Coordinates of C-alpha atoms in Angstrom, one line a residue:
M34 CA 75.0 16.4 -19.2
A35 CA 73.8 12.8 -19.1
K36 CA 72.6 13.3 -15.5
D37 CA 70.7 16.5 -16.4
K38 CA 69.1 14.7 -19.4
Q39 CA 68.1 11.8 -17.1
N40 CA 66.5 14.3 -14.6
T41 CA 64.6 16.1 -17.3
F42 CA 63.3 12.8 -18.7
E43 CA 62.1 11.7 -15.2
R44 CA 60.5 15.1 -14.6
D45 CA 58.7 15.1 -17.9
Y46 CA 57.5 11.5 -17.3
F47 CA 56.3 12.4 -13.8
I48 CA 54.4 15.4 -15.1
Q49 CA 52.8 13.3 -17.9
T50 CA 51.8 10.7 -15.4
I51 CA 50.2 13.2 -13.1
E52 CA 48.4 14.8 -16.0
K53 CA 47.0 11.5 -17.2
I54 CA 45.8 10.7 -13.6
F55 CA 44.3 14.1 -12.6
D56 CA 43.2 15.8 -15.8
P57 CA 39.9 13.8 -16.0
V58 CA 39.2 14.1 -12.3
P59 CA 36.3 16.6 -11.6
V60 CA 38.4 18.3 -8.9
P61 CA 40.5 21.4 -9.6
I62 CA 44.2 20.4 -9.4
I63 CA 47.5 22.2 -10.0
L64 CA 51.2 21.3 -9.9
I65 CA 53.9 23.9 -9.7
D66 CA 57.7 23.6 -9.7
D67 CA 60.2 25.0 -7.2
E68 CA 60.0 28.4 -8.9
M69 CA 56.2 28.4 -8.5
R70 CA 55.6 28.0 -12.2
V71 CA 52.7 26.0 -13.4
I72 CA 53.8 22.7 -14.9
M73 CA 50.5 20.9 -14.8
V74 CA 46.9 22.0 -14.3
N75 CA 43.7 20.2 -15.3
D76 CA 40.9 21.8 -17.3
I77 CA 38.5 22.3 -14.4
F78 CA 41.0 24.4 -12.5
A79 CA 41.9 26.5 -15.5
K80 CA 38.2 27.2 -16.2
Y81 CA 37.6 27.9 -12.5
L82 CA 40.2 30.7 -12.7
N83 CA 38.9 31.9 -16.1
Y84 CA 42.0 30.7 -18.0
T85 CA 42.8 28.0 -20.6
K86 CA 45.4 25.4 -19.7
D87 CA 47.8 26.8 -22.3
E88 CA 47.5 30.3 -20.8
M89 CA 48.5 28.9 -17.3
L90 CA 51.3 26.5 -18.2
G91 CA 54.7 28.0 -17.5
E92 CA 53.3 31.0 -15.8
C93 CA 54.1 31.9 -12.2
V94 CA 51.2 31.5 -9.8
L95 CA 51.7 35.0 -8.5
D96 CA 50.9 36.3 -12.0
L97 CA 47.7 34.2 -12.1
D98 CA 46.5 34.9 -8.6
C99 CA 48.0 37.9 -6.7
Y100 CA 46.4 36.5 -3.4
T101 CA 48.1 33.1 -3.6
R102 CA 49.7 31.7 -0.5
W103 CA 52.2 29.5 -2.3
P104 CA 55.2 31.8 -1.2
Q105 CA 54.3 31.3 2.5
V106 CA 53.9 27.5 1.9
F107 CA 57.3 27.2 0.2
E108 CA 58.9 29.3 2.9
S109 CA 57.4 27.2 5.8
K110 CA 57.6 23.9 3.9
K111 CA 54.4 22.9 5.7
P112 CA 51.1 22.1 4.0
E113 CA 48.0 24.1 4.4
I114 CA 45.0 21.8 4.6
A115 CA 41.4 23.0 4.1
W116 CA 42.2 26.7 4.0
K117 CA 39.6 29.2 2.9
H118 CA 41.0 31.2 0.0
K119 CA 39.6 34.1 -2.1
F120 CA 41.1 34.1 -5.7
E121 CA 41.9 37.1 -7.7
N122 CA 38.8 36.5 -9.9
G123 CA 36.5 36.7 -6.9
H124 CA 35.9 33.0 -6.3
T125 CA 36.1 31.8 -2.7
A126 CA 37.0 28.2 -2.1
I127 CA 38.4 25.6 0.4
V128 CA 41.9 24.6 -0.8
H129 CA 44.8 22.3 0.0
R130 CA 48.4 23.4 -0.6
I131 CA 51.0 20.7 -0.2
P132 CA 54.8 21.2 -0.7
V133 CA 56.7 18.2 -2.1
L134 CA 60.3 18.0 -0.8
N135 CA 63.3 16.1 -2.1
D136 CA 65.8 14.2 -0.1
D137 CA 67.7 17.4 0.7
T138 CA 64.4 18.8 2.2
K139 CA 64.3 21.3 -0.6
I140 CA 61.1 22.3 -2.4
K141 CA 60.7 20.2 -5.5
Y142 CA 57.0 20.7 -6.3
G143 CA 53.9 22.2 -5.0
F144 CA 50.6 20.3 -5.2
G145 CA 47.3 22.2 -5.0
M146 CA 43.7 21.2 -4.9
V147 CA 40.4 23.0 -4.6
L148 CA 38.3 20.9 -2.2
F149 CA 35.1 23.0 -2.5
Q150 CA 34.7 25.4 -5.5
D151 CA 31.7 27.1 -3.9
M152 CA 31.5 28.3 -0.3
E153 CA 27.8 28.0 -0.4
E154 CA 28.2 24.3 -1.2
F155 CA 30.7 23.9 1.6
Q156 CA 28.4 25.7 4.1
R157 CA 25.5 23.5 2.9
L158 CA 27.5 20.3 3.5
I159 CA 28.5 21.6 6.9
L160 CA 24.9 22.3 7.8
E161 CA 23.8 18.9 6.5
N162 CA 26.5 17.2 8.5
K163 CA 25.4 19.2 11.6
L164 CA 21.8 18.2 11.0
L165 CA 22.9 14.6 10.6
E166 CA 24.9 14.6 13.8
E167 CA 21.9 16.1 15.6
R168 CA 19.6 13.5 14.2
V169 CA 22.0 10.7 15.2
L170 CA 22.2 12.2 18.7
Y171 CA 18.4 12.4 18.8
Y172 CA 17.9 8.8 17.9
K173 CA 20.7 7.8 20.3
R174 CA 18.9 9.6 23.1
E175 CA 15.6 8.0 22.0
L176 CA 17.2 4.6 22.0
E177 CA 18.8 5.2 25.4
S178 CA 15.5 6.5 26.9
G179 CA 13.8 3.3 25.6
L180 CA 16.3 1.2 27.6
K181 CA 16.1 3.0 30.9
S182 CA 13.5 4.1 33.4
L183 CA 12.2 7.6 33.1
Y184 CA 10.6 8.1 36.5
T185 CA 11.6 7.7 40.2
F186 CA 9.6 7.7 43.4
D187 CA 10.0 11.4 43.5
N188 CA 7.8 11.6 40.4
I189 CA 4.9 9.9 42.2
I190 CA 3.0 12.8 43.8
G191 CA 0.3 12.8 46.4
R192 CA -0.1 13.4 50.1
S193 CA -2.8 10.9 50.9
R194 CA -2.1 8.1 53.4
E195 CA -3.2 5.6 50.7
I196 CA -0.6 6.6 48.1
Q197 CA 2.1 7.1 50.8
D198 CA 1.5 3.5 52.0
V199 CA 1.8 2.2 48.4
K200 CA 5.0 4.1 47.8
T201 CA 6.5 2.8 51.0
L202 CA 5.7 -0.8 50.0
A203 CA 6.9 -0.3 46.4
H204 CA 10.2 1.3 47.6
K205 CA 10.7 -1.7 50.0
I206 CA 10.2 -4.4 47.4
S207 CA 12.3 -2.5 44.8
R208 CA 15.4 -3.7 46.6
T209 CA 14.6 -7.3 45.8
H210 CA 14.8 -9.3 42.6
S211 CA 11.3 -10.8 42.9
N212 CA 8.7 -10.5 40.3
V213 CA 6.0 -7.8 41.0
L214 CA 2.4 -7.5 39.9
L215 CA 1.0 -4.0 39.7
V216 CA -2.7 -3.9 40.0
G217 CA -5.0 -0.9 39.4
E218 CA -7.6 0.8 37.3
S219 CA -6.6 2.4 34.0
G220 CA -4.9 5.7 34.5
T221 CA -3.7 5.2 38.1
G222 CA 0.0 5.3 37.2
K223 CA 1.0 1.6 37.1
E224 CA 3.7 2.3 34.6
V225 CA 5.2 5.2 36.6
F226 CA 5.5 2.8 39.6
A227 CA 7.2 0.2 37.4
H228 CA 9.8 2.8 36.3
A229 CA 10.3 3.9 39.9
I230 CA 10.8 0.3 41.2
H231 CA 13.5 -0.4 38.5
A232 CA 15.2 3.0 39.2
A233 CA 15.5 2.1 42.9
S234 CA 16.5 -1.5 42.4
P235 CA 19.9 -3.2 42.3
R236 CA 19.2 -3.5 38.5
K237 CA 19.0 0.2 37.9
K238 CA 22.1 0.3 35.8
G239 CA 20.7 -2.4 33.6
P240 CA 18.1 -1.9 30.8
F241 CA 14.4 -1.2 31.5
I242 CA 12.4 -2.6 28.6
R243 CA 8.6 -2.0 28.2
I244 CA 6.1 -3.9 26.1
N245 CA 2.3 -3.6 26.0
C246 CA 0.9 -7.1 25.7
G247 CA -2.5 -5.7 24.5
A248 CA -1.1 -3.4 21.9
I249 CA 0.9 -5.9 19.8
P250 CA -0.9 -8.2 17.2
R251 CA -1.1 -11.7 18.5
E252 CA 0.9 -13.2 15.6
L253 CA 3.8 -10.8 16.4
L254 CA 4.0 -11.2 20.2
E255 CA 6.3 -14.2 20.2
S256 CA 8.9 -12.6 17.9
E257 CA 8.6 -9.3 20.0
L258 CA 9.2 -11.2 23.2
F259 CA 11.8 -13.8 22.2
G260 CA 13.3 -12.4 18.9
Y261 CA 13.9 -14.3 15.7
E262 CA 16.7 -15.4 13.4
G263 CA 17.2 -13.9 9.9
G264 CA 14.7 -15.4 7.4
A265 CA 12.5 -16.9 10.2
F266 CA 9.4 -15.7 8.4
T267 CA 8.2 -13.6 5.5
G268 CA 9.2 -9.9 6.0
S269 CA 11.7 -10.7 8.7
L270 CA 14.9 -8.7 8.9
K271 CA 17.9 -10.2 7.1
N272 CA 20.0 -10.3 10.3
G273 CA 17.2 -11.2 12.6
K274 CA 16.1 -9.2 15.7
R275 CA 16.6 -9.4 19.4
G276 CA 13.5 -9.8 21.5
K277 CA 12.5 -7.9 24.6
F278 CA 13.8 -10.6 26.9
E279 CA 17.2 -10.5 25.4
L280 CA 17.2 -6.7 25.4
A281 CA 16.3 -6.7 29.1
D282 CA 19.0 -9.1 30.1
G283 CA 20.6 -7.9 33.4
G284 CA 17.7 -5.5 33.9
T285 CA 13.9 -5.3 34.1
L286 CA 11.2 -6.3 31.7
F287 CA 7.8 -4.5 32.2
L288 CA 4.9 -6.4 30.8
D289 CA 2.0 -4.0 30.7
E290 CA -1.6 -5.2 30.3
I291 CA -0.5 -8.8 31.1
G292 CA -4.1 -9.8 31.3
D293 CA -4.4 -9.4 27.6
L294 CA -1.7 -12.1 26.9
P295 CA -3.2 -15.0 24.8
L296 CA -3.2 -18.5 26.5
D297 CA -0.7 -20.0 24.1
M298 CA 1.7 -17.1 24.8
Q299 CA 1.1 -17.6 28.5
V300 CA 2.5 -21.1 28.2
K301 CA 5.7 -19.9 26.5
L302 CA 6.1 -17.0 29.0
L303 CA 5.8 -19.5 31.9
R304 CA 8.5 -21.7 30.4
V305 CA 10.9 -18.7 30.1
L306 CA 10.2 -17.7 33.7
Q307 CA 10.9 -21.3 34.9
E308 CA 14.0 -22.1 32.8
R309 CA 15.3 -18.5 32.4
E310 CA 16.1 -19.4 28.7
I311 CA 14.6 -18.1 25.5
T312 CA 14.6 -19.7 22.0
P313 CA 14.3 -17.1 19.2
L314 CA 12.0 -18.0 16.3
G315 CA 13.7 -19.9 13.6
S316 CA 16.6 -21.0 15.9
E317 CA 17.4 -24.2 17.7
K318 CA 19.7 -22.6 20.2
T319 CA 18.6 -21.3 23.6
K320 CA 19.9 -18.2 25.2
H321 CA 20.1 -17.7 29.0
V322 CA 18.5 -14.4 30.3
D323 CA 18.6 -12.8 33.7
V324 CA 15.5 -10.7 33.8
R325 CA 13.2 -9.3 36.6
I326 CA 9.6 -9.2 35.6
L327 CA 7.3 -6.3 36.5
S328 CA 3.8 -6.8 35.1
A329 CA 0.7 -4.7 35.3
T330 CA -3.0 -5.1 34.7
H331 CA -6.3 -3.4 35.3
R332 CA -8.1 -6.7 35.1
N333 CA -8.9 -9.2 38.0
L334 CA -6.4 -12.0 37.2
E335 CA -7.8 -14.2 40.0
E336 CA -11.2 -14.1 38.4
M337 CA -9.6 -14.8 35.0
V338 CA -7.9 -17.9 36.5
H339 CA -11.2 -19.2 37.8
E340 CA -12.7 -18.6 34.3
G341 CA -9.9 -20.4 32.6
L342 CA -8.6 -17.3 30.8
F343 CA -5.3 -17.0 32.7
R344 CA -3.0 -19.8 33.8
E345 CA -2.9 -20.3 37.5
D346 CA 0.8 -21.3 37.5
L347 CA 1.8 -18.2 35.5
F348 CA -0.3 -16.0 37.9
Y349 CA 1.7 -17.3 40.9
R350 CA 5.0 -16.7 39.0
L351 CA 4.1 -13.1 38.3
N352 CA 2.3 -12.4 41.6
V353 CA 5.2 -13.0 44.0
I354 CA 4.5 -9.5 45.4
S355 CA 1.4 -7.6 44.6
V356 CA 1.1 -3.8 44.7
E357 CA -2.4 -2.3 44.4
I358 CA -2.5 1.3 43.3
P359 CA -5.6 3.1 44.6
P360 CA -7.9 5.0 42.1
L361 CA -8.2 8.7 42.4
R362 CA -11.7 8.6 44.0
K363 CA -10.1 6.8 47.0
R364 CA -7.5 9.4 47.4
R365 CA -9.5 12.6 46.8
E366 CA -7.2 14.8 48.9
D367 CA -4.6 14.3 46.1
I368 CA -6.9 15.7 43.4
P369 CA -5.9 19.4 44.1
V370 CA -2.3 18.3 44.3
F371 CA -2.5 16.7 40.8
T372 CA -4.5 19.6 39.5
N373 CA -1.8 22.2 40.5
Y374 CA 0.9 19.9 39.1
L375 CA -0.8 19.5 35.8
V376 CA -1.5 23.2 35.5
E377 CA 2.2 23.9 36.0
K378 CA 3.0 21.2 33.4
F379 CA 0.8 22.7 30.7
V380 CA 2.0 26.2 31.4
K381 CA 5.5 25.1 30.5
S382 CA 4.5 23.0 27.5
M383 CA 1.8 25.3 26.0
G384 CA 3.2 28.7 27.2
K385 CA -0.3 30.0 28.2
P386 CA -0.3 32.3 31.3
I387 CA -2.8 30.4 33.4
E388 CA -2.4 30.5 37.2
G389 CA -4.7 27.7 38.1
V390 CA -8.4 26.7 38.4
C391 CA -11.1 28.7 40.1
E392 CA -12.6 27.5 43.4
K393 CA -15.8 26.2 41.8
V394 CA -13.7 24.0 39.5
H395 CA -11.8 22.7 42.5
Q396 CA -15.1 21.8 44.1
L397 CA -16.3 20.0 40.9
F398 CA -13.1 18.0 40.7
A399 CA -13.4 17.0 44.4
L400 CA -17.0 15.8 43.8
Y401 CA -16.4 13.9 40.5
D402 CA -15.7 10.2 40.5
W403 CA -12.8 10.1 37.9
P404 CA -13.3 6.7 36.3
G405 CA -10.3 7.4 34.1
N406 CA -8.2 8.5 37.1
I407 CA -5.1 10.6 36.7
R408 CA -5.1 10.1 32.9
E409 CA -8.6 11.5 32.7
L410 CA -7.8 14.4 34.9
E411 CA -4.8 15.3 32.7
N412 CA -7.0 15.1 29.6
V413 CA -9.5 17.5 31.3
I414 CA -6.9 20.0 32.3
E415 CA -5.3 20.0 28.8
R416 CA -8.7 20.6 27.2
A417 CA -9.4 23.4 29.7
F418 CA -6.1 25.0 28.7
N419 CA -7.3 25.2 25.2
M420 CA -10.6 26.6 26.1
A421 CA -9.6 29.1 28.8
D422 CA -9.3 32.8 28.1
G423 CA -8.4 34.2 31.5
R424 CA -5.8 33.5 34.1
L425 CA -8.0 31.0 35.9
I426 CA -9.7 27.9 34.4
Q427 CA -13.5 28.4 34.9
V428 CA -16.4 26.0 35.0
D429 CA -17.3 26.8 31.4
D430 CA -13.9 25.4 30.4
I431 CA -14.7 22.0 31.9
P432 CA -16.5 19.3 29.9
E433 CA -20.3 19.1 30.7
N434 CA -20.1 15.4 31.7
I435 CA -17.7 16.4 34.5
V436 CA -20.0 19.1 35.8
G437 CA -23.1 16.9 35.4
K438 CA -21.7 13.8 37.1
S439 CA -19.7 15.5 39.9
V440 CA -22.3 14.9 42.6
E441 CA -24.5 12.0 41.4
T442 CA -21.7 9.4 41.3
M443 CA -20.4 10.1 44.9
S444 CA -21.2 8.3 48.1
Y445 CA -22.6 10.1 51.1
K446 CA -19.1 9.9 52.8
A447 CA -17.3 11.2 49.7
Q448 CA -19.8 14.2 49.4
M449 CA -19.3 15.1 53.0
E450 CA -15.5 15.0 52.7
A451 CA -15.6 17.1 49.6
F452 CA -17.8 19.6 51.4
E453 CA -15.5 19.6 54.4
Q454 CA -12.5 20.3 52.2
M455 CA -14.3 23.2 50.4
V456 CA -15.2 24.8 53.8
L457 CA -11.6 24.5 55.1
K458 CA -10.2 26.0 51.8
K459 CA -12.6 28.9 52.0
A460 CA -11.7 29.7 55.6
L461 CA -8.0 29.6 54.8
A462 CA -8.5 31.9 51.8
E463 CA -10.5 34.4 53.9
H464 CA -7.7 34.5 56.5
N465 CA -4.8 34.6 54.0
G466 CA -3.7 31.1 54.8
H467 CA -3.4 31.7 58.6
K468 CA -4.6 28.3 60.0
I469 CA -5.2 29.4 63.6
Q470 CA -7.4 32.3 62.6
A471 CA -9.2 30.0 60.1
A472 CA -9.8 27.4 62.8
K473 CA -11.2 30.0 65.2
S474 CA -13.6 31.3 62.5
L475 CA -15.0 27.7 62.1
Q476 CA -15.0 27.2 65.9
M477 CA -12.7 24.2 65.4
G478 CA -9.8 23.1 67.7
K479 CA -6.3 23.9 66.4
T480 CA -5.2 20.3 66.4
A481 CA -8.3 19.1 64.5
F482 CA -7.9 21.8 61.9
Y483 CA -4.3 20.9 61.3
E484 CA -5.1 17.2 60.9
K485 CA -7.9 18.0 58.4
S486 CA -5.6 20.4 56.5
K487 CA -3.0 17.7 56.3
K488 CA -5.5 15.2 55.1
Y489 CA -6.7 17.3 52.3
G490 CA -3.3 18.7 51.4
L491 CA -4.2 22.3 52.2

């Protein structure tokens, strides 16, 4: 009797303790005994099942919910975690059912909890979690894409001898660790070459970091390049920030528009190139960095050196190897190649069923001087896509300045080459691409026709 009395006291004390802990908790909770009778339930669970606590206490859970799975749990002695359950009153929820065993592995209690009272709430949380995961994945990809090259030499298109020679040179020097200066007019593709050189270099597994020296405010350039310690200046991040040099450690740093770098920053950049060490703003400690520098400019740095606008010693540090990328007007045979490539690109991105440009537009493009180079051509094609109504881009879809300046800006040689290319294309079209027949119709030798066709990418 004394032992039974002690057991009863311990049981009552346990139930009272559980009730004090869980009754105020805003989560539906229930405790049942080994006969599946309710010995504790909090208010929120009772209300969820449309009962009062007094109505539920002492009742068998089978009488309160005919769909309960407590019998299966007691039989298996294994918990059911995050199960979807539809109660007798029509509510659907995610629940836990946990059997509590004594030392003899016999059922002593059953502990239940409603994790989500509303399936819509549960589905909303699942959706939010999925969206969060997708967002994290997106930013992870963005971060990774910002730390690696996006293009290879396969992305540099063109059949002209000029561009092929430049690709050969760039591919050769990509295998070294020397600094490279990419020179060319705006829009010629200097950044694409920088990506490709890194992708083919021994550092290809390292980061590829880009910075436009002309796009960052002068007062922020130093912190962007070399980083800073926390609290180094007003508005700085609490934990500081790593600079581009540190981010590029073991890889390549691409300094675009290097000609726009202020003289005071040129001195600091030179020091880093000489000593291979950086000192973040607000710090007294130096950090060793192993970085290859690729720089690019559309300006004449040698003239800037003579004018005192660019340091001569920095110029020689950057210009170990120089790669000059020809403008589009000096590789006119590549214009139709780029035109077709850009048409395919915008068909995919804009979903408009355009097959290409008409012959007159090809002729205009061949005659125009393209001061903005590939970037300008891309802009013109994109505009034409928005204007075009048919399957071919027509002259009316092209900006008037392109049409008006196509002939007047060209040299005699360029006009003759453009006319020659037009005649060859017309002959090929009339003979369904059969080069021997086209050559005969023009009274040209087969070898000469093939050489001209190759030159113009026909």
